[in-house]
mmCIF file of C-alpha atoms in Angstrom:
data_model
loop_
_atom_site.group_PDB
_atom_site.id
_atom_site.type_symbol
_atom_site.label_atom_id
_atom_site.label_comp_id
_atom_site.label_asym_id
_atom_site.label_seq_id
_atom_site.Cartn_x
_atom_site.Cartn_y
_atom_site.Cartn_z
ATOM 1 C CA MET A 824 74.850 -85.071 -127.912
ATOM 2 C CA SER A 825 71.821 -87.231 -128.293
ATOM 3 C CA TRP A 826 69.477 -89.128 -130.900
ATOM 4 C CA LYS A 827 65.586 -89.789 -130.641
ATOM 5 C CA SER A 828 64.018 -92.709 -132.144
ATOM 6 C CA VAL A 829 62.951 -92.903 -135.610
ATOM 7 C CA GLY A 830 63.418 -96.389 -136.345
ATOM 8 C CA ILE A 831 65.615 -96.052 -139.663
ATOM 9 C CA GLY A 832 68.318 -98.360 -138.143
ATOM 10 C CA ALA A 833 68.256 -100.739 -141.507
ATOM 11 C CA GLY A 834 68.535 -97.621 -143.701
ATOM 12 C CA VAL A 835 71.613 -96.351 -142.086
ATOM 13 C CA GLY A 836 73.250 -100.135 -141.640
ATOM 14 C CA ALA A 837 72.735 -100.612 -145.490
ATOM 15 C CA LEU A 838 74.254 -96.891 -146.087
ATOM 16 C CA PHE A 839 77.335 -97.815 -143.816
ATOM 17 C CA GLY A 840 78.049 -101.353 -144.539
ATOM 18 C CA GLY A 841 80.636 -103.333 -142.090
ATOM 19 C CA PRO A 842 81.213 -103.146 -138.642
ATOM 20 C CA ILE A 843 79.808 -99.609 -138.092
ATOM 21 C CA GLY A 844 76.614 -100.718 -140.295
ATOM 22 C CA ALA A 845 76.105 -103.635 -138.455
ATOM 23 C CA LEU A 846 75.906 -101.739 -135.121
ATOM 24 C CA ILE A 847 73.746 -99.056 -136.421
ATOM 25 C CA GLY A 848 71.680 -101.184 -138.184
ATOM 26 C CA ALA A 849 71.141 -103.400 -134.803
ATOM 27 C CA GLY A 850 69.739 -100.664 -133.026
ATOM 28 C CA VAL A 851 71.761 -97.438 -132.721
ATOM 29 C CA GLY A 852 69.849 -96.090 -135.813
ATOM 30 C CA GLY A 853 66.876 -95.568 -133.826
ATOM 31 C CA TRP A 854 68.733 -92.929 -131.895
ATOM 32 C CA PHE A 855 68.496 -90.364 -134.712
ATOM 33 C CA SER A 856 66.504 -87.120 -134.187
ATOM 34 C CA ALA A 857 62.762 -86.865 -135.838
ATOM 35 C CA SER A 858 63.708 -84.022 -137.727
ATOM 36 C CA LYS A 859 62.885 -83.955 -141.592
ATOM 37 C CA ASP A 860 65.168 -81.415 -142.231
ATOM 38 C CA LYS A 861 67.849 -82.896 -144.729
ATOM 39 C CA TYR A 862 71.083 -80.821 -143.578
ATOM 40 C CA ILE A 863 69.940 -81.740 -139.757
ATOM 41 C CA ARG A 864 69.486 -85.147 -140.733
ATOM 42 C CA GLN A 865 73.077 -85.161 -142.515
ATOM 43 C CA VAL A 866 75.135 -83.853 -139.598
ATOM 44 C CA GLU A 867 73.333 -86.083 -137.274
ATOM 45 C CA THR A 868 74.140 -89.181 -139.546
ATOM 46 C CA GLU A 869 78.011 -88.117 -139.749
ATOM 47 C CA GLN A 870 77.688 -87.683 -135.944
ATOM 48 C CA LEU A 871 76.685 -90.981 -134.965
ATOM 49 C CA PHE A 872 78.758 -92.603 -137.544
ATOM 50 C CA VAL A 873 81.979 -90.567 -135.555
ATOM 51 C CA PHE A 874 80.168 -91.828 -132.303
ATOM 52 C CA THR A 875 79.691 -95.579 -133.263
ATOM 53 C CA ALA A 876 83.057 -95.556 -135.025
ATOM 54 C CA LEU A 877 85.305 -94.185 -131.621
ATOM 55 C CA PHE A 878 83.316 -96.497 -129.128
ATOM 56 C CA GLY A 879 83.329 -99.519 -131.386
ATOM 57 C CA MET A 880 87.435 -99.016 -131.616
ATOM 58 C CA LEU A 881 87.342 -98.180 -127.680
ATOM 59 C CA ALA A 882 85.493 -101.305 -126.651
ATOM 60 C CA LYS A 883 88.094 -103.582 -129.031
ATOM 61 C CA ILE A 884 91.495 -101.819 -127.386
ATOM 62 C CA ALA A 885 90.094 -102.072 -123.801
ATOM 63 C CA LYS A 886 89.687 -106.098 -124.192
ATOM 64 C CA ALA A 887 92.521 -106.247 -126.202
ATOM 65 C CA ASP A 888 94.034 -108.848 -123.402
ATOM 66 C CA GLY A 889 90.702 -110.353 -122.537
ATOM 67 C CA VAL A 890 89.110 -108.345 -119.976
ATOM 68 C CA VAL A 891 87.978 -104.922 -119.443
ATOM 69 C CA CYS A 892 89.705 -103.776 -116.210
ATOM 70 C CA PRO A 893 88.268 -101.092 -114.066
ATOM 71 C CA GLU A 894 90.713 -98.481 -114.988
ATOM 72 C CA GLU A 895 89.823 -98.765 -118.470
ATOM 73 C CA ALA A 896 86.371 -98.616 -117.664
ATOM 74 C CA LYS A 897 87.214 -95.090 -115.478
ATOM 75 C CA THR A 898 89.192 -94.214 -118.088
ATOM 76 C CA ILE A 899 85.821 -94.425 -120.763
ATOM 77 C CA LYS A 900 83.685 -92.977 -118.036
ATOM 78 C CA ALA A 901 85.970 -90.101 -118.036
ATOM 79 C CA PHE A 902 85.943 -89.673 -121.763
ATOM 80 C CA MET A 903 82.270 -89.345 -121.909
ATOM 81 C CA ASP A 904 82.504 -86.857 -119.030
ATOM 82 C CA GLN A 905 85.045 -84.920 -121.152
ATOM 83 C CA ILE A 906 83.200 -84.721 -124.158
ATOM 84 C CA HIS A 907 79.715 -83.339 -122.222
ATOM 85 C CA LEU A 908 77.777 -86.484 -122.719
ATOM 86 C CA ASP A 909 74.227 -86.430 -121.700
ATOM 87 C CA GLN A 910 72.687 -89.546 -119.873
ATOM 88 C CA ARG A 911 71.176 -91.057 -122.994
ATOM 89 C CA SER A 912 74.296 -90.759 -125.002
ATOM 90 C CA LYS A 913 76.194 -92.282 -122.450
ATOM 91 C CA GLU A 914 73.603 -95.269 -122.626
ATOM 92 C CA ILE A 915 73.767 -94.950 -126.292
ATOM 93 C CA ALA A 916 77.637 -95.140 -125.809
ATOM 94 C CA GLY A 917 77.667 -98.040 -123.268
ATOM 95 C CA SER A 918 75.173 -100.194 -125.473
ATOM 96 C CA ILE A 919 77.727 -99.744 -128.716
ATOM 97 C CA PHE A 920 80.739 -100.952 -126.275
ATOM 98 C CA SER A 921 78.940 -103.923 -125.251
ATOM 99 C CA LYS A 922 78.201 -104.858 -128.633
ATOM 100 C CA ALA A 923 81.252 -103.722 -130.251
ATOM 101 C CA LYS A 924 83.576 -105.888 -127.860
ATOM 102 C CA ASP A 925 82.263 -109.323 -128.536
ATOM 103 C CA ASP A 926 81.293 -108.540 -132.165
ATOM 104 C CA ARG A 927 83.118 -110.832 -134.750
ATOM 105 C CA TYR A 928 84.778 -107.947 -136.101
ATOM 106 C CA SER A 929 88.509 -106.222 -135.446
ATOM 107 C CA ILE A 930 89.212 -103.402 -134.321
ATOM 108 C CA TYR A 931 91.062 -102.928 -137.745
ATOM 109 C CA ASP A 932 87.958 -103.338 -139.472
ATOM 110 C CA TYR A 933 86.331 -100.375 -137.553
ATOM 111 C CA ALA A 934 89.642 -98.544 -138.012
ATOM 112 C CA THR A 935 89.509 -98.934 -141.667
ATOM 113 C CA GLN A 936 85.892 -97.665 -142.166
ATOM 114 C CA TYR A 937 86.566 -95.036 -139.950
ATOM 115 C CA ALA A 938 89.500 -93.831 -141.939
ATOM 116 C CA THR A 939 87.713 -94.120 -145.353
ATOM 117 C CA ALA A 940 85.176 -91.732 -143.577
ATOM 118 C CA PHE A 941 88.052 -89.141 -142.743
ATOM 119 C CA ASN A 942 90.135 -89.796 -146.209
ATOM 120 C CA ASN A 943 90.844 -85.984 -146.267
ATOM 121 C CA ASN A 944 90.950 -85.635 -142.618
ATOM 122 C CA LYS A 945 94.176 -86.836 -140.812
ATOM 123 C CA ASP A 946 93.550 -84.766 -137.650
ATOM 124 C CA MET A 947 90.629 -86.680 -137.038
ATOM 125 C CA ARG A 948 92.161 -89.868 -137.520
ATOM 126 C CA ILE A 949 94.923 -88.690 -135.343
ATOM 127 C CA ILE A 950 92.261 -87.882 -132.416
ATOM 128 C CA ALA A 951 91.034 -91.217 -132.485
ATOM 129 C CA TYR A 952 94.370 -92.884 -132.115
ATOM 130 C CA ARG A 953 95.176 -90.490 -129.359
ATOM 131 C CA ILE A 954 91.907 -91.914 -127.434
ATOM 132 C CA LEU A 955 93.041 -95.398 -127.949
ATOM 133 C CA PHE A 956 96.671 -94.987 -126.778
ATOM 134 C CA GLU A 957 94.822 -92.937 -123.193
ATOM 135 C CA VAL A 958 92.540 -96.211 -122.658
ATOM 136 C CA ALA A 959 95.716 -98.686 -123.231
ATOM 137 C CA ALA A 960 97.554 -96.497 -120.637
ATOM 138 C CA SER A 961 94.852 -96.163 -118.237
ATOM 139 C CA ASP A 962 95.914 -98.867 -115.787
ATOM 140 C CA GLY A 963 100.050 -97.867 -115.777
ATOM 141 C CA GLU A 964 101.270 -100.457 -118.217
ATOM 142 C CA LEU A 965 100.911 -101.395 -122.264
ATOM 143 C CA HIS A 966 99.963 -104.684 -122.419
ATOM 144 C CA PRO A 967 101.635 -106.867 -125.295
ATOM 145 C CA GLU A 968 97.839 -106.868 -127.129
ATOM 146 C CA GLU A 969 97.573 -103.513 -126.900
ATOM 147 C CA ASP A 970 100.980 -102.640 -128.318
ATOM 148 C CA LYS A 971 100.541 -104.717 -130.946
ATOM 149 C CA ILE A 972 97.148 -103.156 -131.407
ATOM 150 C CA LEU A 973 98.352 -99.567 -131.400
ATOM 151 C CA GLN A 974 101.610 -100.484 -133.904
ATOM 152 C CA GLY A 975 98.926 -102.641 -136.231
ATOM 153 C CA ILE A 976 96.540 -99.814 -136.374
ATOM 154 C CA ILE A 977 98.780 -97.331 -137.908
ATOM 155 C CA GLU A 978 98.142 -98.792 -141.680
ATOM 156 C CA PRO A 979 94.525 -98.579 -141.649
ATOM 157 C CA LEU A 980 93.892 -95.624 -139.703
ATOM 158 C CA ALA A 981 96.492 -94.327 -142.280
ATOM 159 C CA ILE A 982 98.747 -91.965 -139.931
ATOM 160 C CA ASP A 983 101.770 -91.403 -139.927
ATOM 161 C CA PRO A 984 104.087 -94.166 -137.979
ATOM 162 C CA SER A 985 106.000 -91.376 -135.695
ATOM 163 C CA MET A 986 102.600 -90.886 -134.088
ATOM 164 C CA TYR A 987 103.187 -94.101 -132.052
ATOM 165 C CA LYS A 988 106.425 -92.459 -130.536
ATOM 166 C CA LEU A 989 104.572 -89.704 -129.786
ATOM 167 C CA PHE A 990 102.186 -91.083 -127.886
ATOM 168 C CA SER A 991 104.269 -93.022 -126.370
ATOM 169 C CA ALA A 992 106.237 -90.400 -124.990
ATOM 170 C CA GLU A 993 103.094 -88.533 -123.572
ATOM 171 C CA PHE A 994 101.217 -91.423 -121.974
ATOM 172 C CA PHE A 995 104.484 -93.593 -121.189
ATOM 173 C CA GLY A 996 107.217 -90.814 -120.867
ATOM 174 C CA ARG A 997 109.195 -92.304 -124.036
ATOM 175 C CA THR A 998 111.369 -89.373 -125.138
ATOM 176 C CA HIS A 999 111.161 -89.252 -129.198
ATOM 177 C CA ALA A 1000 113.193 -87.862 -131.917
ATOM 178 C CA LEU A 1001 113.120 -84.018 -133.241
ATOM 179 C CA SER A 1002 111.970 -85.753 -136.616
ATOM 180 C CA GLU A 1003 108.741 -86.890 -135.092
ATOM 181 C CA HIS A 1004 107.879 -83.077 -134.026
ATOM 182 C CA TYR A 1005 108.683 -82.485 -137.929
ATOM 183 C CA ALA A 1006 106.108 -85.200 -139.017
ATOM 184 C CA LEU A 1007 103.420 -83.835 -136.440
ATOM 185 C CA LEU A 1008 103.411 -80.582 -138.707
ATOM 186 C CA ASP A 1009 103.877 -82.554 -141.719
ATOM 187 C CA CYS A 1010 107.587 -81.490 -142.540
ATOM 188 C CA THR A 1011 110.650 -82.940 -142.515
ATOM 189 C CA VAL A 1012 114.079 -81.472 -141.215
ATOM 190 C CA GLU A 1013 114.771 -80.415 -145.202
ATOM 191 C CA SER A 1014 111.933 -78.157 -144.883
ATOM 192 C CA THR A 1015 112.761 -74.510 -144.643
ATOM 193 C CA ASP A 1016 111.779 -72.246 -141.788
ATOM 194 C CA ALA A 1017 108.852 -70.729 -144.018
ATOM 195 C CA GLU A 1018 107.528 -73.866 -144.838
ATOM 196 C CA ILE A 1019 107.554 -75.158 -141.176
ATOM 197 C CA LYS A 1020 105.966 -71.789 -140.125
ATOM 198 C CA SER A 1021 103.133 -71.817 -142.722
ATOM 199 C CA ALA A 1022 102.353 -75.766 -141.710
ATOM 200 C CA TYR A 1023 102.172 -74.498 -138.248
ATOM 201 C CA ARG A 1024 99.942 -71.766 -139.136
ATOM 202 C CA LYS A 1025 97.734 -74.086 -140.933
ATOM 203 C CA LYS A 1026 97.445 -76.497 -138.178
ATOM 204 C CA CYS A 1027 96.543 -73.642 -136.139
ATOM 205 C CA ILE A 1028 93.686 -73.045 -138.632
ATOM 206 C CA GLU A 1029 92.840 -76.692 -138.786
ATOM 207 C CA TYR A 1030 91.814 -76.843 -135.162
ATOM 208 C CA HIS A 1031 90.338 -73.451 -134.725
ATOM 209 C CA PRO A 1032 86.782 -74.230 -132.619
ATOM 210 C CA ASP A 1033 85.214 -72.944 -135.848
ATOM 211 C CA LYS A 1034 86.781 -75.255 -137.901
ATOM 212 C CA ILE A 1035 85.667 -78.530 -136.126
ATOM 213 C CA MET A 1036 82.215 -77.497 -135.745
ATOM 214 C CA SER A 1037 82.133 -76.587 -139.805
ATOM 215 C CA LYS A 1038 82.780 -80.265 -139.866
ATOM 216 C CA GLY A 1039 79.744 -81.338 -138.716
ATOM 217 C CA LEU A 1040 81.074 -82.969 -135.400
ATOM 218 C CA PRO A 1041 79.908 -82.327 -132.023
ATOM 219 C CA ASP A 1042 81.068 -79.634 -130.142
ATOM 220 C CA SER A 1043 82.401 -81.549 -127.650
ATOM 221 C CA PHE A 1044 85.301 -82.969 -129.670
ATOM 222 C CA ILE A 1045 86.708 -79.445 -129.588
ATOM 223 C CA THR A 1046 88.275 -80.859 -126.329
ATOM 224 C CA PHE A 1047 90.310 -83.180 -128.143
ATOM 225 C CA ALA A 1048 90.990 -80.502 -131.006
ATOM 226 C CA ASP A 1049 92.667 -78.646 -128.288
ATOM 227 C CA GLU A 1050 94.538 -81.540 -127.014
ATOM 228 C CA GLN A 1051 96.251 -81.720 -130.402
ATOM 229 C CA MET A 1052 96.709 -78.102 -130.830
ATOM 230 C CA LYS A 1053 98.906 -78.493 -127.349
ATOM 231 C CA MET A 1054 100.932 -81.209 -129.054
ATOM 232 C CA ILE A 1055 101.429 -79.185 -132.354
ATOM 233 C CA THR A 1056 102.702 -75.963 -130.474
ATOM 234 C CA CYS A 1057 104.639 -78.050 -128.323
ATOM 235 C CA ALA A 1058 106.619 -79.801 -131.590
ATOM 236 C CA TYR A 1059 106.830 -76.207 -133.198
ATOM 237 C CA ASP A 1060 108.194 -75.176 -129.996
ATOM 238 C CA GLU A 1061 110.929 -78.188 -130.211
ATOM 239 C CA ILE A 1062 111.874 -77.351 -133.494
ATOM 240 C CA LYS A 1063 112.448 -73.655 -132.863
ATOM 241 C CA LYS A 1064 115.008 -74.486 -130.326
ATOM 242 C CA ALA A 1065 116.937 -76.792 -132.921
ATOM 243 C CA ARG A 1066 116.727 -73.509 -135.264
ATOM 244 C CA PRO A 1067 117.196 -70.264 -134.012
ATOM 245 C CA GLY A 1068 116.160 -68.460 -137.108
ATOM 246 C CA LEU A 1069 112.614 -69.833 -136.609
ATOM 247 C CA SER A 1070 110.408 -67.612 -134.519
#
């Protein structure tokens, strides 16, 4: 995933506005491809938006306690490797990170724009939330300011509050209730077996690699879709244990 300069940063910044637009307008737009193909440019615009939003939020959570610690930096570098960024893309990510961690915007500003872009895709909002949790947990403890952000960002990201407990369990070994497993499938304890099975199958389709690619996202984000799918499968398995008739 990489972008080559064509000098359209100001135009992109004007298009997006807010913190993401400010970063793009400040220089990130210069990493676009020179392709004149409208479809390619549209896909790259979407990818650039996601890229900037994610690393902008990562910068804010990493510096929530006043300093980016070595463990957090290591986790973010590992994240870059995990999504298979080439060297140029890592430089872009580093530039976004450096600018965002000290800019005048809050993580909630970035989250609001990100959520607006994915207003019809709750799963991408959850994936972003999980990445923030991973960085916060990288040093083995949850700083009060990090915890405040992880709880406060739920509303601007427009995700279910149960996600906080689910990821707390994943990264800090905290237990969570069966109701949270239902929430991950967009169901409740009152849902029928048929409704739960249907919801699970729908999630499987949503996280299929072809589905992720059709959304114009980088291939590397399939990694995070896979992680989310593991959580969904785990939730379904736990619900099945509580419902002997559900296969």
